[in-house]
XYZ file of C-alpha atoms in Angstrom:
714
model
C 7.600 -21.163 -9.093
C 3.826 -20.699 -9.202
C 3.568 -21.954 -5.620
C 6.303 -19.520 -4.615
C 4.486 -16.682 -6.381
C 1.216 -17.656 -4.717
C 2.973 -17.811 -1.345
C 4.460 -14.361 -1.959
C 1.040 -13.017 -2.950
C -0.475 -14.512 0.193
C 2.292 -13.058 2.347
C 1.898 -9.689 0.599
C -1.876 -9.747 1.200
C -1.302 -10.701 4.844
C 1.241 -7.878 5.264
C -1.200 -5.425 3.650
C -3.914 -6.576 6.045
C -1.534 -6.151 8.962
C -0.599 -2.679 7.689
C -4.283 -1.785 7.424
C -4.928 -3.064 10.947
C -1.941 -1.137 12.273
C -3.130 1.951 10.407
C -6.581 1.525 11.989
C -4.988 1.083 15.410
C -2.867 4.185 14.877
C -5.939 6.151 13.851
C -7.762 4.912 16.960
C -4.763 5.841 19.110
C -4.671 9.293 17.499
C -8.398 9.738 18.096
C -7.929 8.581 21.677
C -5.073 11.046 22.211
C -7.209 13.836 20.701
C -10.028 12.816 23.023
C -7.628 12.908 25.984
C -6.390 16.316 24.852
C -9.941 17.686 24.556
C -10.863 16.191 27.938
C -7.710 17.722 29.431
C -8.665 21.140 28.074
C -12.224 20.740 29.387
C -10.885 19.603 32.736
C -8.500 22.581 32.788
C -11.400 24.939 32.047
C -13.544 23.352 34.775
C -10.692 23.443 37.273
C -9.953 27.100 36.496
C -13.648 27.933 36.990
C -13.683 25.959 40.240
C -10.538 27.769 41.377
C -12.135 31.127 40.568
C -15.219 30.137 42.574
C -13.012 29.053 45.480
C -11.159 32.379 45.336
C -14.506 34.213 45.351
C -15.607 32.195 48.400
C -12.304 32.953 50.104
C -12.718 36.657 49.352
C -16.268 36.540 50.753
C -15.030 34.785 53.885
C -12.218 37.347 54.212
C -14.796 40.148 53.864
C -16.958 38.533 56.539
C -13.890 38.162 58.771
C -12.999 41.818 58.222
C -16.572 42.808 59.104
C -16.368 40.631 62.231
C -13.055 42.257 63.162
C -14.534 45.718 62.642
C -17.535 44.731 64.771
C -15.217 43.330 67.443
C -13.188 46.537 67.421
C -16.400 48.529 67.855
C -17.442 46.264 70.718
C -13.963 46.731 72.180
C -14.436 50.488 72.033
C -17.787 50.104 73.731
C -16.215 47.912 76.444
C -13.467 50.480 76.930
C -16.144 53.191 77.229
C -17.976 51.037 79.771
C -14.757 50.529 81.693
C -14.149 54.254 81.808
C -17.713 54.738 82.939
C -17.296 51.982 85.531
C -14.138 53.633 86.840
C -16.054 56.884 87.139
C -18.793 55.001 88.949
C -16.197 53.382 91.208
C -14.799 56.801 92.108
C -18.310 57.938 92.765
C -18.801 54.760 94.790
C -15.806 55.580 96.918
C -17.086 59.063 97.317
C -20.503 57.793 98.279
C -18.907 55.260 100.612
C -17.120 58.092 102.329
C -20.349 59.994 102.382
C -22.378 57.089 103.646
C -20.142 56.552 106.572
C -22.403 58.933 108.240
C -25.652 57.500 106.674
C -27.914 55.191 108.453
C -27.207 51.488 108.501
C -30.143 50.535 106.245
C -29.158 52.932 103.554
C -25.608 51.692 103.839
C -26.604 48.070 103.404
C -28.724 48.801 100.366
C -25.976 50.822 98.855
C -23.454 48.058 99.547
C -25.689 45.568 97.820
C -25.902 47.847 94.847
C -22.152 48.289 94.845
C -21.610 44.519 95.107
C -23.885 44.027 92.116
C -21.976 46.647 90.207
C -18.673 45.015 91.210
C -19.925 41.662 89.997
C -21.033 43.238 86.769
C -17.645 44.896 86.477
C -15.824 41.601 86.995
C -18.031 40.002 84.373
C -17.205 42.811 81.992
C -13.482 42.311 82.648
C -13.829 38.581 81.991
C -15.725 39.298 78.788
C -13.081 41.815 77.841
C -10.298 39.261 78.375
C -12.231 36.679 76.368
C -12.904 39.198 73.629
C -9.237 40.182 73.607
C -8.150 36.535 73.329
C -10.723 35.945 70.621
C -9.562 38.996 68.722
C -5.941 37.845 69.003
C -6.968 34.409 67.696
C -8.993 35.954 64.881
C -6.019 38.151 64.020
C -3.772 35.088 63.850
C -6.377 33.301 61.762
C -6.622 36.348 59.516
C -2.825 36.406 59.081
C -2.769 32.665 58.366
C -5.648 33.035 55.918
C -3.802 35.853 54.159
C -0.714 33.635 53.919
C -2.862 30.769 52.661
C -4.496 33.056 50.092
C -1.062 34.191 48.920
C 0.082 30.554 48.713
C -3.077 29.637 46.816
C -2.548 32.529 44.418
C 1.030 31.435 43.808
C -0.058 27.803 43.403
C -2.864 28.869 41.037
C -0.458 30.997 39.028
C 2.081 28.196 38.924
C -0.628 25.680 38.019
C -1.827 27.956 35.212
C 1.728 28.277 33.888
C 2.256 24.505 34.130
C -1.066 23.853 32.422
C -0.229 26.375 29.687
C 3.215 24.800 29.193
C 1.691 21.347 29.092
C -1.029 22.493 26.748
C 1.623 23.982 24.450
C 3.680 20.806 24.699
C 0.583 18.696 23.993
C -0.278 20.914 21.034
C 3.271 20.600 19.664
C 3.234 16.842 20.155
C -0.192 16.650 18.587
C 1.023 18.675 15.597
C 4.083 16.441 15.293
C 1.980 13.289 15.560
C -0.463 14.669 12.992
C 2.358 15.576 10.589
C 4.056 12.220 11.104
C 0.746 10.421 10.681
C 0.068 12.315 7.453
C 3.593 11.540 6.198
C 3.200 7.883 7.096
C -0.248 7.841 5.474
C 1.272 9.281 2.294
C 4.074 6.711 2.421
C 1.537 3.973 3.036
C -0.455 5.219 0.051
C 2.676 5.184 -2.111
C 3.491 1.718 -0.800
C -0.046 0.577 -1.567
C 0.173 2.037 -5.089
C 3.544 0.431 -5.562
C 2.216 -2.854 -4.204
C -0.739 -2.626 -6.588
C 1.573 -2.044 -9.574
C 3.823 -4.851 -8.394
C 0.810 -7.098 -7.996
C -0.355 -6.240 -11.533
C 3.124 -6.945 -12.905
C 3.269 -10.138 -10.875
C -0.107 -11.228 -12.261
C 1.095 -10.474 -15.795
C 4.302 -12.412 -15.214
C 2.266 -15.250 -13.682
C -0.009 -15.291 -16.736
C 2.999 -15.226 -19.071
C 4.639 -17.931 -16.999
C 1.479 -20.063 -17.209
C 1.307 -19.494 -20.983
C 4.975 -20.401 -21.321
C 4.395 -23.448 -19.097
C 1.463 -24.533 -21.257
C 3.545 -23.985 -24.397
C 6.383 -25.875 -22.801
C 4.042 -28.735 -21.879
C 2.655 -28.832 -25.435
C 6.187 -28.715 -26.831
C 7.217 -31.468 -24.432
C 4.242 -33.562 -25.550
C 5.192 -33.010 -29.202
C 8.810 -33.768 -28.330
C 7.700 -36.956 -26.558
C 5.696 -38.015 -29.621
C 8.603 -37.194 -31.930
C 11.005 -38.865 -29.523
C 8.871 -42.021 -29.604
C 8.808 -41.876 -33.407
C 12.524 -41.238 -33.377
C 13.078 -44.156 -31.022
C 11.037 -46.422 -33.288
C 12.947 -45.104 -36.303
C 16.209 -45.520 -34.389
C 15.267 -49.112 -33.537
C 14.466 -49.785 -37.171
C 17.666 -48.029 -38.192
C 19.600 -50.145 -35.681
C 18.145 -53.334 -37.155
C 18.866 -52.134 -40.674
C 22.403 -51.134 -39.652
C 23.001 -54.586 -38.155
C 21.663 -56.228 -41.254
C 23.822 -53.874 -43.344
C 26.866 -55.017 -41.389
C 25.993 -58.648 -42.013
C 25.339 -57.903 -45.690
C 28.626 -55.978 -45.950
C 30.424 -58.983 -44.465
C 28.641 -61.314 -46.858
C 29.309 -58.849 -49.640
C 33.010 -58.910 -48.891
C 32.943 -62.713 -48.855
C 30.956 -62.827 -52.122
C 33.327 -60.255 -53.613
C 36.284 -62.475 -52.746
C 34.498 -65.491 -54.192
C 33.495 -63.440 -57.252
C 37.095 -62.402 -57.747
C 38.200 -66.009 -57.558
C 35.400 -67.145 -59.914
C 36.175 -64.292 -62.293
C 39.817 -65.258 -62.266
C 38.884 -68.916 -62.921
C 36.437 -67.832 -65.625
C 39.098 -65.691 -67.313
C 41.623 -68.502 -67.084
C 39.168 -71.098 -68.444
C 37.999 -68.741 -71.194
C 41.609 -68.030 -72.133
C 42.345 -71.758 -72.309
C 39.178 -72.314 -74.281
C 40.085 -69.566 -76.779
C 43.566 -70.959 -77.124
C 42.175 -74.419 -77.710
C 39.554 -73.029 -80.117
C 42.224 -71.109 -82.022
C 44.365 -74.170 -82.247
C 41.429 -76.269 -83.402
C 40.445 -73.628 -85.946
C 43.963 -73.530 -87.283
C 44.029 -77.252 -87.440
C 40.647 -77.318 -89.198
C 41.824 -74.719 -91.691
C 44.881 -76.719 -92.299
C 42.738 -79.806 -92.601
C 40.278 -78.101 -94.949
C 43.160 -76.619 -96.918
C 44.810 -79.924 -97.121
C 41.531 -81.751 -97.636
C 41.996 -81.948 -101.309
C 45.488 -83.062 -100.738
C 44.449 -85.416 -97.978
C 41.470 -86.902 -99.790
C 43.829 -89.292 -101.320
C 45.041 -90.112 -97.952
C 41.539 -89.831 -96.274
C 41.339 -93.377 -95.415
C 44.779 -93.188 -93.946
C 43.782 -90.177 -92.017
C 40.271 -91.434 -90.994
C 41.652 -92.624 -87.747
C 43.186 -89.237 -87.198
C 39.877 -87.626 -88.093
C 37.971 -89.666 -85.528
C 40.557 -88.743 -82.972
C 40.179 -85.087 -83.851
C 36.355 -85.367 -83.736
C 36.632 -86.968 -80.329
C 38.843 -84.083 -79.216
C 36.333 -81.591 -80.624
C 33.443 -83.281 -78.786
C 35.440 -83.217 -75.584
C 36.225 -79.559 -76.190
C 32.528 -78.865 -76.777
C 31.674 -80.699 -73.585
C 34.292 -78.709 -71.760
C 32.925 -75.524 -73.296
C 29.367 -76.395 -72.286
C 30.599 -77.233 -68.796
C 32.450 -73.929 -68.644
C 29.347 -72.085 -69.863
C 27.247 -73.903 -67.255
C 29.742 -72.928 -64.612
C 29.643 -69.318 -65.867
C 25.829 -69.287 -65.726
C 25.827 -70.760 -62.234
C 28.518 -68.248 -61.173
C 26.496 -65.396 -62.732
C 23.321 -66.476 -60.877
C 25.308 -66.868 -57.695
C 26.870 -63.460 -58.278
C 23.398 -61.979 -58.786
C 22.235 -63.560 -55.532
C 25.357 -62.292 -53.812
C 24.785 -58.822 -55.276
C 21.231 -58.794 -53.935
C 22.457 -59.991 -50.550
C 25.194 -57.344 -50.633
C 22.601 -54.691 -51.514
C 20.611 -55.736 -48.443
C 23.868 -55.668 -46.490
C 24.559 -52.169 -47.864
C 21.097 -51.104 -46.740
C 21.826 -52.501 -43.303
C 25.171 -50.683 -43.274
C 23.446 -47.443 -44.167
C 20.927 -48.021 -41.378
C 23.794 -48.733 -39.017
C 25.380 -45.490 -40.180
C 22.148 -43.666 -39.366
C 22.132 -45.378 -35.991
C 25.680 -44.189 -35.373
C 24.563 -40.704 -36.321
C 21.709 -41.077 -33.848
C 24.201 -42.226 -31.213
C 26.320 -39.173 -31.973
C 23.220 -37.042 -31.654
C 22.369 -38.732 -28.338
C 25.899 -38.007 -27.219
C 25.328 -34.377 -28.218
C 22.051 -34.400 -26.237
C 23.892 -35.905 -23.273
C 26.451 -33.153 -23.590
C 23.645 -30.576 -23.627
C 22.190 -32.228 -20.526
C 25.569 -31.998 -18.843
C 25.737 -28.320 -19.840
C 22.245 -27.785 -18.417
C 23.353 -29.492 -15.193
C 26.364 -27.179 -15.132
C 24.026 -24.210 -15.614
C 21.863 -25.550 -12.772
C 24.966 -25.766 -10.596
C 25.844 -22.192 -11.552
C 22.298 -21.113 -10.676
C 22.621 -22.992 -7.379
C 25.871 -21.132 -6.749
C 24.111 -17.841 -7.547
C 21.333 -18.748 -5.117
C 23.899 -19.572 -2.475
C 25.569 -16.212 -3.135
C 22.138 -14.538 -2.851
C 21.479 -16.348 0.424
C 24.908 -15.250 1.627
C 24.086 -11.650 0.659
C 20.794 -11.954 2.517
C 22.696 -13.173 5.587
C 24.964 -10.133 5.278
C 21.901 -7.856 4.991
C 20.388 -9.466 8.087
C 23.688 -8.983 9.922
C 23.702 -5.313 8.889
C 20.102 -4.956 10.078
C 20.973 -6.608 13.379
C 23.939 -4.263 13.783
C 21.816 -1.245 12.929
C 19.081 -2.331 15.345
C 21.748 -2.905 18.003
C 23.145 0.595 17.401
C 19.612 1.991 17.657
C 19.040 0.112 20.902
C 22.340 1.415 22.264
C 21.388 4.980 21.252
C 17.977 4.517 22.881
C 19.707 3.205 25.990
C 22.027 6.244 26.061
C 19.009 8.509 25.596
C 17.373 6.713 28.496
C 20.530 7.305 30.571
C 20.283 11.028 29.672
C 16.651 11.028 30.684
C 17.593 9.360 33.954
C 20.088 12.157 34.636
C 17.403 14.741 33.892
C 15.064 12.809 36.178
C 17.693 13.011 38.910
C 17.824 16.826 38.566
C 14.037 16.942 38.634
C 14.080 14.759 41.752
C 16.289 17.294 43.522
C 13.986 20.162 42.481
C 10.670 18.501 43.245
C 10.688 15.499 45.565
C 7.115 14.428 45.130
C 7.333 14.675 41.339
C 10.626 12.804 41.637
C 8.910 9.931 43.424
C 6.333 9.687 40.638
C 9.072 10.022 38.029
C 11.063 7.297 39.804
C 8.054 5.025 39.631
C 7.775 5.736 35.914
C 11.522 5.293 35.630
C 11.311 1.905 37.308
C 8.620 0.929 34.822
C 10.778 2.192 31.953
C 13.782 0.293 33.330
C 11.685 -2.839 33.543
C 10.628 -2.266 29.932
C 14.267 -1.687 28.966
C 15.303 -4.851 30.789
C 12.580 -6.741 28.961
C 13.695 -5.140 25.682
C 17.299 -6.045 26.494
C 16.251 -9.613 27.298
C 14.262 -9.693 24.058
C 17.289 -8.287 22.206
C 19.511 -10.924 23.820
C 17.022 -13.656 22.866
C 16.819 -12.202 19.366
C 20.608 -12.196 19.153
C 20.722 -15.825 20.323
C 18.030 -16.711 17.782
C 20.043 -14.861 15.162
C 23.168 -16.843 16.123
C 21.185 -20.104 15.935
C 19.696 -19.069 12.602
C 23.168 -18.112 11.339
C 24.469 -21.522 12.430
C 21.549 -23.209 10.676
C 22.135 -21.168 7.522
C 25.847 -21.936 7.700
C 25.057 -25.663 8.067
C 22.603 -25.415 5.166
C 25.229 -23.646 3.034
C 27.823 -26.277 3.959
C 25.316 -29.033 3.079
C 24.625 -27.291 -0.241
C 28.378 -27.016 -0.816
C 28.806 -30.724 -0.077
C 25.924 -31.519 -2.434
C 27.536 -29.332 -5.091
C 30.868 -31.134 -4.587
C 29.150 -34.519 -4.837
C 27.316 -33.333 -7.947
C 30.648 -32.135 -9.352
C 32.191 -35.552 -8.625
C 29.252 -37.227 -10.334
C 29.680 -34.876 -13.288
C 33.382 -35.719 -13.413
C 32.557 -39.441 -13.383
C 29.926 -38.888 -16.071
C 32.491 -36.904 -18.034
C 34.988 -39.780 -17.781
C 32.323 -42.287 -18.850
C 31.395 -39.969 -21.704
C 35.056 -39.791 -22.698
C 35.267 -43.604 -22.742
C 32.035 -43.818 -24.681
C 33.309 -41.168 -27.016
C 36.556 -43.092 -27.574
C 34.502 -46.218 -28.316
C 32.300 -44.184 -30.629
C 35.359 -42.784 -32.403
C 36.757 -46.279 -32.830
C 33.392 -47.611 -33.979
C 33.009 -44.644 -36.324
C 36.499 -45.291 -37.769
C 35.676 -48.946 -38.289
C 32.341 -48.025 -39.809
C 33.983 -45.489 -42.102
C 36.483 -48.121 -43.266
C 33.724 -50.692 -43.753
C 31.600 -48.094 -45.441
C 34.419 -47.124 -47.816
C 34.994 -50.781 -48.616
C 31.275 -51.228 -49.174
C 31.214 -48.156 -51.435
C 34.185 -49.483 -53.385
C 32.458 -52.826 -53.750
C 29.039 -51.392 -54.568
C 30.339 -48.815 -57.109
C 29.547 -51.073 -60.038
C 26.072 -51.960 -58.732
C 24.599 -48.414 -58.488
C 22.144 -48.925 -61.318
C 20.641 -52.040 -59.730
C 20.352 -50.569 -56.218
C 18.668 -47.303 -57.343
C 15.399 -48.332 -55.783
C 17.099 -49.101 -52.485
C 18.895 -45.749 -52.612
C 15.556 -44.033 -53.218
C 14.205 -45.612 -50.041
C 17.346 -44.585 -48.234
C 16.977 -40.992 -49.512
C 13.386 -40.966 -48.356
C 14.431 -42.217 -44.948
C 17.165 -39.578 -44.859
C 14.609 -36.919 -45.786
C 12.373 -38.166 -42.962
C 15.377 -38.152 -40.613
C 16.344 -34.615 -41.692
C 12.759 -33.480 -41.159
C 12.729 -35.112 -37.730
C 16.060 -33.487 -36.901
C 14.689 -30.116 -38.036
C 11.570 -30.639 -35.896
C 13.746 -31.646 -32.961
C 15.977 -28.602 -33.516
C 12.929 -26.347 -33.662
C 11.520 -27.976 -30.531
C 14.866 -27.601 -28.806
C 14.990 -23.945 -29.854
C 11.434 -23.510 -28.575
C 12.444 -25.254 -25.367
C 15.489 -22.962 -25.078
C 13.263 -19.922 -25.696
C 10.804 -21.219 -23.122
C 13.641 -21.761 -20.653
C 14.891 -18.237 -21.387
C 11.397 -16.883 -20.820
C 11.138 -18.900 -17.615
C 14.541 -17.595 -16.492
C 13.464 -14.037 -17.366
C 10.247 -14.604 -15.442
C 12.244 -15.963 -12.526
C 14.563 -12.959 -12.652
C 11.607 -10.583 -12.835
C 9.916 -12.512 -10.037
C 13.057 -12.273 -7.916
C 13.201 -8.515 -8.641
C 9.554 -8.162 -7.686
C 10.138 -10.241 -4.568
C 13.119 -8.027 -3.664
C 11.015 -4.879 -4.333
C 8.151 -6.332 -2.281
C 10.562 -7.188 0.559
C 12.042 -3.671 0.409
C 8.541 -2.144 0.384
C 7.451 -4.414 3.243
C 10.605 -3.541 5.200
C 10.104 0.208 4.560
C 6.441 -0.074 5.520
C 7.242 -2.114 8.616
C 10.002 0.315 9.665
C 7.737 3.325 9.056
C 4.868 1.730 10.964
C 7.216 0.694 13.770
C 8.654 4.230 13.948
C 5.160 5.709 13.979
C 4.122 3.215 16.651
C 7.121 4.172 18.746
C 6.403 7.898 18.322
C 2.716 7.454 19.158
C 3.593 5.261 22.126
C 5.973 7.959 23.386
C 3.315 10.624 22.847
C 0.720 8.503 24.646
C 3.173 7.902 27.511
C 3.874 11.644 27.654
C 0.128 12.375 27.642
C -0.382 9.816 30.420
C 2.474 11.390 32.361
C 0.976 14.865 31.910
C -2.410 13.510 32.901
C -0.900 11.976 36.029
C 0.912 15.252 36.767
C -2.325 17.189 36.246
C -4.195 14.772 38.493
C -1.417 15.173 41.036
C -1.689 18.981 40.802
C -5.458 18.678 41.188
C -5.018 16.469 44.215
C -2.523 18.875 45.690
C -4.917 21.780 45.088
C -7.728 19.867 46.775
C -5.505 19.049 49.708
C -4.530 22.733 50.010
C -8.191 23.775 49.939
C -9.079 21.113 52.491
C -6.247 22.307 54.692
C -7.873 25.734 54.821
C -9.731 25.048 58.108
C -7.364 22.461 59.556
C -4.074 24.270 59.967
C -2.911 22.460 63.066
C -3.552 19.051 61.574
C -1.863 20.224 58.384
C 1.109 21.231 60.478
C 1.268 17.731 61.954
C 0.758 16.279 58.486
C 3.562 18.532 57.226
C 5.860 17.158 59.907
C 4.828 13.633 58.929
C 5.375 14.455 55.270
C 8.769 15.909 56.102
C 9.688 12.695 57.840
C 8.346 10.707 54.866
C 10.289 12.951 52.507
C 13.467 12.164 54.397
C 12.707 8.461 54.150
C 11.816 8.866 50.464
C 15.037 10.780 49.860
C 17.040 7.978 51.425
C 15.107 5.405 49.352
C 15.654 7.533 46.235
C 19.362 7.676 46.932
C 19.345 3.899 47.318
C 17.448 3.628 44.024
C 19.992 5.923 42.391
C 22.767 3.659 43.646
C 20.880 0.693 42.206
C 20.497 2.578 38.933
C 24.224 3.310 38.871
C 24.990 -0.377 39.436
C 22.416 -1.312 36.768
C 24.050 1.179 34.404
C 27.473 -0.339 35.098
C 26.127 -3.856 34.500
C 24.363 -2.621 31.355
C 27.611 -1.065 30.176
C 29.449 -4.341 30.837
C 26.763 -6.223 28.909
C 27.034 -3.738 26.041
C 30.835 -4.137 25.948
C 30.415 -7.912 25.993
C 27.859 -7.645 23.216
C 30.221 -5.467 21.146
C 33.050 -7.961 21.655
C 30.722 -10.835 20.684
C 29.577 -8.886 17.631
C 33.188 -8.189 16.596
C 34.081 -11.860 17.048
C 31.003 -12.871 15.037
C 31.970 -10.333 12.348
C 35.476 -11.801 12.142
C 34.098 -15.353 11.915
C 31.570 -14.269 9.289
C 34.255 -12.466 7.249
C 36.488 -15.557 7.378
C 33.615 -17.773 6.290
C 32.718 -15.329 3.530
C 36.310 -15.336 2.281
C 36.378 -19.154 2.396
C 33.061 -19.385 0.554
C 34.267 -16.839 -2.043
C 37.504 -18.813 -2.546
C 35.550 -22.067 -2.910
C 33.168 -20.375 -5.327
C 36.090 -19.057 -7.426
C 37.717 -22.502 -7.467
C 34.415 -24.085 -8.425
C 33.955 -21.493 -11.173
C 37.450 -22.235 -12.493
C 36.673 -25.960 -12.486
C 33.348 -25.314 -14.183
C 35.050 -23.139 -16.813
C 37.628 -25.885 -17.451
C 34.870 -28.480 -17.700
C 32.889 -26.207 -20.011
C 35.932 -25.677 -22.236
C 36.583 -29.445 -22.366
C 32.966 -30.181 -23.203
C 32.997 -27.477 -25.876
C 36.070 -29.067 -27.467
C 34.384 -32.479 -27.336
C 31.258 -30.934 -28.824
C 33.285 -29.395 -31.675
C 34.941 -32.758 -32.323
C 31.590 -34.531 -32.335
C 30.180 -31.961 -34.731
C 33.193 -32.424 -37.029
C 32.745 -36.220 -36.905
C 29.021 -35.852 -37.580
C 29.784 -33.585 -40.558
C 32.324 -36.116 -41.875
C 29.775 -38.915 -41.515
C 27.073 -36.853 -43.246
C 29.462 -35.878 -46.072
C 30.443 -39.541 -46.440
C 26.725 -40.509 -46.536
């Protein structure tokens, strides 16, 4: 029990250390998420500032473009003015040409050269005008495209601001939830730690009490061993004395028979002697009365007198012989009485030995009762183990239901992801990547759940085999107890017969020794002293047994309290583990959501950069847009294929879930049948134990009655 308590303390300390480590990890994760949140806000601020700067630069470029357009329009007006002037000059040129028809040739040539130069200049101006017109048309197109791009950028910036605000609000809500959950879990952890501390204090107190009780029990066992050794020595002496008492009682019976015969012979001889003495006395009186009368005839009667004297001498010899025989018979009777007293002492010792045997039988019966109690405790432990198996089954079912609910939630999320894919294809591709990762995680979780279920089935089979082995051991122990009970019955029958014989012999010995009480007073005093010692030993043994019973009760109470504390510690550990697991799951989800938002923000940033970079490369962006459109078509087809794969995976997952539910129902039916069989066996075993207990109680009552009869006879 102390090793178990130490193991539980070690496990409790290890679980507390794990809880502390998990708490530290959760705090680090929370700090990390806060850091990510702060960095996200800083990044949002920097990006908004950068976007404002880009908008300012765009406005400046638009202003410069507007100024260039205004300048180009002014130049266009100037060119138009020059064209009008050139047309006027051309009309003048025609007029001059008409006028110079009559001018000299030299003046005409010079004028033609001047006109050719003006024509060349005019053509150059027309070319410049066409170029300027084309450039203005291009700048106008660029201006229109830039205005469209600015509008797109404004819409993207507005949308990005709304998305960032929504995500910031979502992050703030999640952060508040995580903070509240962390505070709640911290409070629960504190309560669990306080409860664990109180449980540890109570466990230390119980351990100290258990050690004190164990020390007391060891001291009591040492005293009991010493007393048992003394009792064994006394029992051995009592056995010897009882054997000698039996021999003496036998000799006493023989001497009593001989004494009866000698007494009868003595009475007969004494009666004959008295008759002869009476006759002789009468004859002497007659002789003395007739002496005076016979004096005359004395001589005649001298012969008769000698004859009578001879008869008297013979009678005296016979009397002396009878007296000698009486003295020898009296001495022999005294010797026989002493031998019979020793035999009586031996009989009394044998009686004490029989009492000790009866007491040993009572101790054996108590041992059998303790074995029965141990079997009952074993049955209770088996019932507890069975209840624990049921609790584990319930936990497995609950965890399975939670996994199924999580799987259904994941299916719902997949549907939402599908809608989001239709709305935003690029975000859908990223979400599909995340979804693939989640599906891989779910497949791994499902594989882990399947492995856990297989392990649980193997563990259930092992526990069932262990319970069956325990049941077989209990049946074998019950058979052994039945055999021991039969042997005890036979021994008890022999003891009853021996006790009856001893009672008869003892009554005969008491009847024979009734007249010799005065002479055996000293022996009786020794016997009383031995009985007083025996009674004192029995009282010490009874007190030690009571102390042992109290110690066992205290040990049982300590075991019960220890089991309660173990159950409370298991419940606290389970609550703590479930709370920590739930918090881990929530924090993991929050971290995943933060990572997803961070990826989305990075994606938005990348998109914004690409839009800004596309500012001066519209044609390439157009080609890139066509390429992206083609890629989007390919991605859409791949997404549809992935959706088909997801549908097939969902169908296979549904089939697996149905198979799992059928397996669980079959396992539940098998478990219920086994539970009913175990309960029926337990009830039958309890009925057998009750019958055995009742039989042993009756035997115990009979033994107590016999012991009381023997003590009253003693």
